[in-house]
Short mmCIF file of C-alpha atoms in Angstrom, two decimals:
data_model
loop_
_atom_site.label_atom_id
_atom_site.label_comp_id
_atom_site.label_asym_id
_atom_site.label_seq_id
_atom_site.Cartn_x
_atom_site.Cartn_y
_atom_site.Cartn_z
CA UNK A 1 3.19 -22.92 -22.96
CA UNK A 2 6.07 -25.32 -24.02
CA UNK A 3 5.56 -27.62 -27.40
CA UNK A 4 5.00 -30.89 -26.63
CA UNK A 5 4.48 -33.91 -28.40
CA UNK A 6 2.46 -35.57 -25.68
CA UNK A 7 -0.13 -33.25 -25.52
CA UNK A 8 -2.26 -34.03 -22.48
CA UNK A 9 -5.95 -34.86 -23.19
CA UNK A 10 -9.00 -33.38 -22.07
CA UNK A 11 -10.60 -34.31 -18.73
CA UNK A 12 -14.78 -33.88 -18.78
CA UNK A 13 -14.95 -34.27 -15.15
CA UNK A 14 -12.83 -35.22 -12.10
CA UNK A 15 -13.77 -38.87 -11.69
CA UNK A 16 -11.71 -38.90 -14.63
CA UNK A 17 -8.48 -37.69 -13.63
CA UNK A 18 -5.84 -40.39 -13.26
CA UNK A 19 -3.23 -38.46 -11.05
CA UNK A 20 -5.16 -35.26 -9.89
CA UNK A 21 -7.28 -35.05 -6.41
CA UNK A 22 -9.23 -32.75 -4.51
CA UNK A 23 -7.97 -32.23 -0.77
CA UNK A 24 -8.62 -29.76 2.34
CA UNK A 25 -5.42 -28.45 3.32
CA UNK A 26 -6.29 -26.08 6.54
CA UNK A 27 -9.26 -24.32 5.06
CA UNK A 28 -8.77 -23.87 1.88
CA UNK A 29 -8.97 -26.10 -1.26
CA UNK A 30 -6.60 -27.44 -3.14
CA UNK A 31 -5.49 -29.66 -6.08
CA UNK A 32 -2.92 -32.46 -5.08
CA UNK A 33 -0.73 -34.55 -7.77
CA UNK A 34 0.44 -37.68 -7.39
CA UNK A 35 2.45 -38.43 -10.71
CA UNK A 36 4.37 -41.04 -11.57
CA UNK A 37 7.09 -38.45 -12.39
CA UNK A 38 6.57 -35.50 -10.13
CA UNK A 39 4.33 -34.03 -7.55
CA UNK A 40 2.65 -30.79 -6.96
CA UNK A 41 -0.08 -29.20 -4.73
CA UNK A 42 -1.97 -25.77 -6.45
CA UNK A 43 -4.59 -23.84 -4.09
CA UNK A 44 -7.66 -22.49 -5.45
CA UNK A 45 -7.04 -19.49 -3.78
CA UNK A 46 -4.19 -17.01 -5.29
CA UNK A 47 -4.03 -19.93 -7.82
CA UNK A 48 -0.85 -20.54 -5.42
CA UNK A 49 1.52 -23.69 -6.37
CA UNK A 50 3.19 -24.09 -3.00
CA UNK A 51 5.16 -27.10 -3.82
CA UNK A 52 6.99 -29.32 -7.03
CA UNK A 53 9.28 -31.60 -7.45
CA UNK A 54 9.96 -34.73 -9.59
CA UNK A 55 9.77 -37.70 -7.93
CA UNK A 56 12.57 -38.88 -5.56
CA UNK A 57 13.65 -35.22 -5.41
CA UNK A 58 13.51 -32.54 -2.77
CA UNK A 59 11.01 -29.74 -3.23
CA UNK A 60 11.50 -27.23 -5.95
CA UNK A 61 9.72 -24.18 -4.01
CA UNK A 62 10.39 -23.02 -0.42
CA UNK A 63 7.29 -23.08 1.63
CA UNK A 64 7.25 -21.74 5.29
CA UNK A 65 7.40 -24.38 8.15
CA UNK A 66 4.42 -21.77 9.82
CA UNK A 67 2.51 -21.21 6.86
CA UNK A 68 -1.14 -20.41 7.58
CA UNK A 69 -3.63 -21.97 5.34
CA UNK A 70 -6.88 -19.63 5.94
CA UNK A 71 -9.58 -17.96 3.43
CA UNK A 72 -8.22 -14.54 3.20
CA UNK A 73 -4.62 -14.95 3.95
CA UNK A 74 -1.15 -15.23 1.74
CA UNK A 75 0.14 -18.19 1.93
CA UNK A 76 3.84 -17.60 2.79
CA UNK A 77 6.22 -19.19 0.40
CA UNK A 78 5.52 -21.37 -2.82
CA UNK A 79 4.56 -18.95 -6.02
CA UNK A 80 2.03 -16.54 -4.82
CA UNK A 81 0.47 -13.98 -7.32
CA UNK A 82 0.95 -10.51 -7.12
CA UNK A 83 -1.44 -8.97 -9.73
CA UNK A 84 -3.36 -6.78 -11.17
CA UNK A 85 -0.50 -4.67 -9.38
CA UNK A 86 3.18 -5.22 -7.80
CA UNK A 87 4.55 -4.08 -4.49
CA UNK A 88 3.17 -0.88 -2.27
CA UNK A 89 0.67 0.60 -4.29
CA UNK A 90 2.35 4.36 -3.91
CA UNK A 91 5.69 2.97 -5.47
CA UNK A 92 3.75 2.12 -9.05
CA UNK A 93 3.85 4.46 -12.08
CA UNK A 94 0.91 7.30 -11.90
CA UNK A 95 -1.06 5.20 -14.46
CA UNK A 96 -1.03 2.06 -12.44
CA UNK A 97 -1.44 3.95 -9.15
CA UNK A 98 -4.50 5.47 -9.88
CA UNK A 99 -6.60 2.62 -10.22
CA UNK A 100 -5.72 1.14 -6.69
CA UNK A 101 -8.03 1.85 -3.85
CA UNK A 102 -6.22 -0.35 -1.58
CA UNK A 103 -3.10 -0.05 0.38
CA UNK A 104 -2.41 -3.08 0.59
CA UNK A 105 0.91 -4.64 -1.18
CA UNK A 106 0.41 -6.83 -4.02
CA UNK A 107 -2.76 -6.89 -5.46
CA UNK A 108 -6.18 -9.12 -4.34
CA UNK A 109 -4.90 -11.76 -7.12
CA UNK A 110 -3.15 -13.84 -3.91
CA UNK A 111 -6.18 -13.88 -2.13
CA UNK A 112 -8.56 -14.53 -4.63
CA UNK A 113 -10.79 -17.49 -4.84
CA UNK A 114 -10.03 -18.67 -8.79
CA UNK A 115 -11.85 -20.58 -10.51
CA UNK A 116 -10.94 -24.21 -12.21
CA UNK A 117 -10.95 -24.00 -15.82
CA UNK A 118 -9.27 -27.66 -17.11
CA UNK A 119 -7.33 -30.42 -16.08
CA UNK A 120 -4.89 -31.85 -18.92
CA UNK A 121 -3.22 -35.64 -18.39
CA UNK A 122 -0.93 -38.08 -19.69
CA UNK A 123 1.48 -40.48 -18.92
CA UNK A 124 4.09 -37.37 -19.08
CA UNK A 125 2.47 -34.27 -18.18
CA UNK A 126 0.14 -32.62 -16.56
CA UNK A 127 -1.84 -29.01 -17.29
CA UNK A 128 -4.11 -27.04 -14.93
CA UNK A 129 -5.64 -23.94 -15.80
CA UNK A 130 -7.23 -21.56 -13.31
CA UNK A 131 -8.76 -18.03 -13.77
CA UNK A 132 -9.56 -14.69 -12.24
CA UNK A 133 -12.41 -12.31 -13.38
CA UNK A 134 -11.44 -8.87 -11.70
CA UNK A 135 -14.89 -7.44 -12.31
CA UNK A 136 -17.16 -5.61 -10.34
CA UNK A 137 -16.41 -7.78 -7.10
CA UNK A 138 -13.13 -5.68 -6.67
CA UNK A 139 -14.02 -2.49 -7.10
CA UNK A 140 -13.30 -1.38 -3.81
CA UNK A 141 -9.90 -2.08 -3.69
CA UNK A 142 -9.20 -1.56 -7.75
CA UNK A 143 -10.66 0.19 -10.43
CA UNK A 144 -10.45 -2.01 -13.99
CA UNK A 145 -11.96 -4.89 -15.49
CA UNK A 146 -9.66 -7.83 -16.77
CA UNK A 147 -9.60 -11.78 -17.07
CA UNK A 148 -6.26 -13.22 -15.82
CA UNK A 149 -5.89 -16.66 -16.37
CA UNK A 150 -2.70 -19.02 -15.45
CA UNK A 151 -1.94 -21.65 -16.94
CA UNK A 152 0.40 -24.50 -15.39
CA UNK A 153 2.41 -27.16 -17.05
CA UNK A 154 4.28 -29.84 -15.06
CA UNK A 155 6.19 -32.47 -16.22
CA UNK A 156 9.92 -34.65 -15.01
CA UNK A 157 11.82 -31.40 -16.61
CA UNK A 158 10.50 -28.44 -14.84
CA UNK A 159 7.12 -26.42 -14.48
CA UNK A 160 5.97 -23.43 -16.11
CA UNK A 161 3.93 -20.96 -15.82
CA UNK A 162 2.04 -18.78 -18.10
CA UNK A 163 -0.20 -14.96 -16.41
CA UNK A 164 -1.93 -14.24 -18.98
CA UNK A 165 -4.00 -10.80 -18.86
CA UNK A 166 -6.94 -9.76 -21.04
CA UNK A 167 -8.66 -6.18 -20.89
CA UNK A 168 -12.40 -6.21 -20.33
CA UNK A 169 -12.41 -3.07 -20.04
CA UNK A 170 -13.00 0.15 -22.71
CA UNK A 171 -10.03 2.08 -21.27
CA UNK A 172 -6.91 1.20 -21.65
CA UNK A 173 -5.45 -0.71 -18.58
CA UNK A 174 -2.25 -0.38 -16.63
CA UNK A 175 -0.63 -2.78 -14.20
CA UNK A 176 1.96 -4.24 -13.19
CA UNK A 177 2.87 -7.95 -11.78
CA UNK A 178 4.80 -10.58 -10.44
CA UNK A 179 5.56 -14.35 -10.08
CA UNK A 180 6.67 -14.55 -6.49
CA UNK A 181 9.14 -17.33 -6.85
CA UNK A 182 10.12 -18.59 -3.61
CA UNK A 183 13.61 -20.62 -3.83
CA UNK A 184 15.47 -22.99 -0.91
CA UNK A 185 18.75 -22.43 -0.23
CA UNK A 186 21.13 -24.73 2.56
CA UNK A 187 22.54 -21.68 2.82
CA UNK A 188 21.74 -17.95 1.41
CA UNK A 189 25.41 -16.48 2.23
CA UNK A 190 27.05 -19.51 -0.14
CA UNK A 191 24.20 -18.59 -2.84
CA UNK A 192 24.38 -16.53 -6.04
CA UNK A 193 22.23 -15.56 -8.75
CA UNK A 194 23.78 -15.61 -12.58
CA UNK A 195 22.46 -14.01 -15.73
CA UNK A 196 21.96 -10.09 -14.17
CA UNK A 197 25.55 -8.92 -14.34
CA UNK A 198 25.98 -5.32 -16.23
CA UNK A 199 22.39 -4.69 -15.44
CA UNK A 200 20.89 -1.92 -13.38
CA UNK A 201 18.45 -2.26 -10.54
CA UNK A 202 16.72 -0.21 -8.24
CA UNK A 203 17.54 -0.41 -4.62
CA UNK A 204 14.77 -0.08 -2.48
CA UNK A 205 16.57 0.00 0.77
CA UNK A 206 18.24 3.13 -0.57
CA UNK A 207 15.87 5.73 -1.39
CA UNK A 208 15.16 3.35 -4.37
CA UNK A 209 18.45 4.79 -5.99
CA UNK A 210 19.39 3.30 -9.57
CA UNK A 211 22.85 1.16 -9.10
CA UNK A 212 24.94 -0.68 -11.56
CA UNK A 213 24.97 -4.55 -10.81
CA UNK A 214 28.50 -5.86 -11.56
CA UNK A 215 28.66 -9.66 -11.84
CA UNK A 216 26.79 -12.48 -9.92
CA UNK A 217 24.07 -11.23 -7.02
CA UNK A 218 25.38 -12.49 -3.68
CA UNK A 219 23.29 -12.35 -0.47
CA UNK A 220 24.87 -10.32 2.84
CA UNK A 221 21.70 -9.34 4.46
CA UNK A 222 18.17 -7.92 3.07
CA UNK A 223 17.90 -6.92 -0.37
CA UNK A 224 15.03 -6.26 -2.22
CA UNK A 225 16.03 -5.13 -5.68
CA UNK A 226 14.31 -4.57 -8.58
CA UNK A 227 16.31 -5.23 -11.70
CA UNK A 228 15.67 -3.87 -15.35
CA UNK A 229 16.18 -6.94 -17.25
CA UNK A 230 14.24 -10.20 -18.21
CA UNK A 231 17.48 -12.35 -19.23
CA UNK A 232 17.17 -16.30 -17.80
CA UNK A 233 19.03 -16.95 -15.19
CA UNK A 234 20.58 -19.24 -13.15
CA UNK A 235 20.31 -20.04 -9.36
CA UNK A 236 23.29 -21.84 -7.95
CA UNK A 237 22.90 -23.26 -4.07
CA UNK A 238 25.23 -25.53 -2.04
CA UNK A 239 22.49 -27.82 -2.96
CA UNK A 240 22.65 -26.96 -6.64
CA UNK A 241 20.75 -25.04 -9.23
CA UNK A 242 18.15 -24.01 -11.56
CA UNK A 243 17.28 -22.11 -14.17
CA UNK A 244 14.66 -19.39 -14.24
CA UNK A 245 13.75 -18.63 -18.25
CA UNK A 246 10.94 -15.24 -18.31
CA UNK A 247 8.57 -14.96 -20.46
CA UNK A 248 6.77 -11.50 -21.69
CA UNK A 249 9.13 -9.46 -18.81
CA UNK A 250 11.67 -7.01 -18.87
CA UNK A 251 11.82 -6.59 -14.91
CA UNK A 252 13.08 -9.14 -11.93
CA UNK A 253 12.77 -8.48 -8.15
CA UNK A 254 15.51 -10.44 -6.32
CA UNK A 255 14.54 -10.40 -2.36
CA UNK A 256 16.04 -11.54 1.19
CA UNK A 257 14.66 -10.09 4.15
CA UNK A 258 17.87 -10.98 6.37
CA UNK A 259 17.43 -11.10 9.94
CA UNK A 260 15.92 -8.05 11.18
CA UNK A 261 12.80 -7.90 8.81
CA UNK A 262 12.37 -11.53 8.76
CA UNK A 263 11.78 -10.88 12.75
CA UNK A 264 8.77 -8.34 11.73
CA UNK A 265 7.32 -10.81 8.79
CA UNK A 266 3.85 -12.97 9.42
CA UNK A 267 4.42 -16.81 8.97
CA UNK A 268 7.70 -16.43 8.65
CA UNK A 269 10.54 -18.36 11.48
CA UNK A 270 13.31 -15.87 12.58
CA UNK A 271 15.62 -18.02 11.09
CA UNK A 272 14.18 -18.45 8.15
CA UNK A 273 15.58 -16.22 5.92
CA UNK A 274 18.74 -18.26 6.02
CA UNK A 275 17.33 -21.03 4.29
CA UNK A 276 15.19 -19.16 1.17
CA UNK A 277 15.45 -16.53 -1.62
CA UNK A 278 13.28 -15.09 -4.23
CA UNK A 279 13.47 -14.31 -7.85
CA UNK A 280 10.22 -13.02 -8.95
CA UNK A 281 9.10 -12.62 -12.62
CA UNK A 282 8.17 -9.70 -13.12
CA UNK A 283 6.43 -6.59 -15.33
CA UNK A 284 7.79 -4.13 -12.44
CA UNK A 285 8.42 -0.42 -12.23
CA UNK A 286 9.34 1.10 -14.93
CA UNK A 287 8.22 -2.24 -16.84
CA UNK A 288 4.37 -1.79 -16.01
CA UNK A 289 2.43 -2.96 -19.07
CA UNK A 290 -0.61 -1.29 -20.46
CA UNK A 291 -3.67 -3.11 -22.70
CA UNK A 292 -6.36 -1.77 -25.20
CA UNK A 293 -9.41 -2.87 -24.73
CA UNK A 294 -9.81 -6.91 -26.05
CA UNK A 295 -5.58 -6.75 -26.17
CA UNK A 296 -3.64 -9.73 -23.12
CA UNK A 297 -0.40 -10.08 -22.37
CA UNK A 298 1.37 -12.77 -21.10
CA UNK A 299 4.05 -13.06 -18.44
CA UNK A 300 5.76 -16.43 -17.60
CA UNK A 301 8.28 -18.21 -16.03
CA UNK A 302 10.32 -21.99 -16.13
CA UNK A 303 11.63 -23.48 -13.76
CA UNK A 304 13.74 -26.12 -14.65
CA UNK A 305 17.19 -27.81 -14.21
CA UNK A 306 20.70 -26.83 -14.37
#
């Protein structure tokens, strides 16, 4: 996490948080703050940060109009968690592959009740730290054992976020992972993404074919790309920008479903896709990561201004 010099201090208990609540949003529960300087709601479940923004500001994150707040179910739009694997479970690298008994995209990580570790206040910032035991509880859909445990940090300049995985296990342990970022957009045809010119990607609307990227990405329809670089970059909207710096990745996924698929997608308006992008995070692909037993790695992202 970021240096700071106002290190937030330790709360025992949650009568004594000044700016953090409980609340019932649908069914599920979730952490609400109410800063002086910003605002921010985190779900227990996926450890999901649906929305953020300092105050007098419009939201940071791109949340679905018909998102579905239900035990069990992704919540469509904020920062959902793909882990302790990344995309359809046949696309991952052998050694990630074969510990997946699920076909389900994504990992259980999203979906996952996690567990409240602290709560960290001050007058400028605030701290939350969740975490995920992938033990035996899992071990029909994956075959490991790791901690995973994410750290957030919010404060007037930006949030961050810090995945950080431990092996449990006596094996080493491959995976891969993401941090879903979901981005607003007045408009996705007048928006570009800076910072992955000159780098390759793979194209997974083409046979997942390696191509050259050759300036800024622009948006014309679906994409779903996954690049080979971890370089910050820089969103620019007709409502303006922000910058994405990684952390601990060498991989990001830059996705639009465009019309037609946004038709097919759960919680999701047709029009939708007009109106959003994402620029996930990522230890993709090629960029899977694997941990000796006792070793973590750490993969973050933050999201700040222009």
């Amino acid at each position: 996490m970021s240096e700071s010099s106002h290190r937030p201090s330790r709360a025992l208990s949650p009568g004594q948080w000044s700016f953090t609540r409980w609340a019932t949003i649908g069914h599920l529960e979730a952490l609400v703050i109410q800063h002086p300087l910003f605002r921010a709601t985190l779900f227990l479940q996926g450890a999901h940060l649906t929305h953020f923004a300092p105050s007098g500001e419009s939201e940071w994150l791109w949340l679905s109009d018909t998102a579905r707040f239900e035990p069990g179910r992704a919540i469509r739009g904020g920062i959902p968690v793909c882990w302790p694997w990344f995309g359809d479970p046949q696309r991952n690298p052998p050694e990630v592959r074969k510990r997946i008994h699920s076909d389900k995209a994504h990992g259980f990580a999203r979906t996952a009740l996690w567990k409240l570790e602290d709560v960290r206040e001050n007058a400028h910032e605030i701290e939350i730290s969740l975490s995920l035991d992938a033990n035996e509880d899992f071990a029909e859909e994956w075959r490991g054992r790791a901690l995973a445990l994410l750290t957030f940090h919010f404060s007037v300049r930006g949030c961050q976020l810090a995945l950080t995985t431990t092996n449990l296990s006596e094996e080493p342990l491959a995976f891969s992972q993401a941090l879903h970022t979901y981005l607003p957009t007045p408009d996705i045809t007048r928006t570009r993404v800076l910072g992955l010119g000159y780098s390759q990607y793979i194209d997974t609307l083409d046979n997942w074919e390696y191509k050259p990227q050759e300036g800024p990405v622009y948006f014309d329809g679906e994409t779903d790309r996954i690049y080979e670089s971890g370089e910050p970059l820089k969103i620019v909207t007709p409502g303006g920008s922000r910058r994405l710096t990684p952390v601990g990745s060498d991989s990001t996924v830059v996705w639009n479903p465009g019309p037609e698929k946004a038709r097919a997608l759960s919680d999701f308006p047709d029009s939708a896709w007009k109106t959003m992008l994402c620029v996930e995070t990522a230890n993709a692909a090629g960029d899977y990561r694997v941990l000796n037993n006792g070793q973590s790695h750490t993969l973050g992202v933050l999201i700040g201004r222009k």
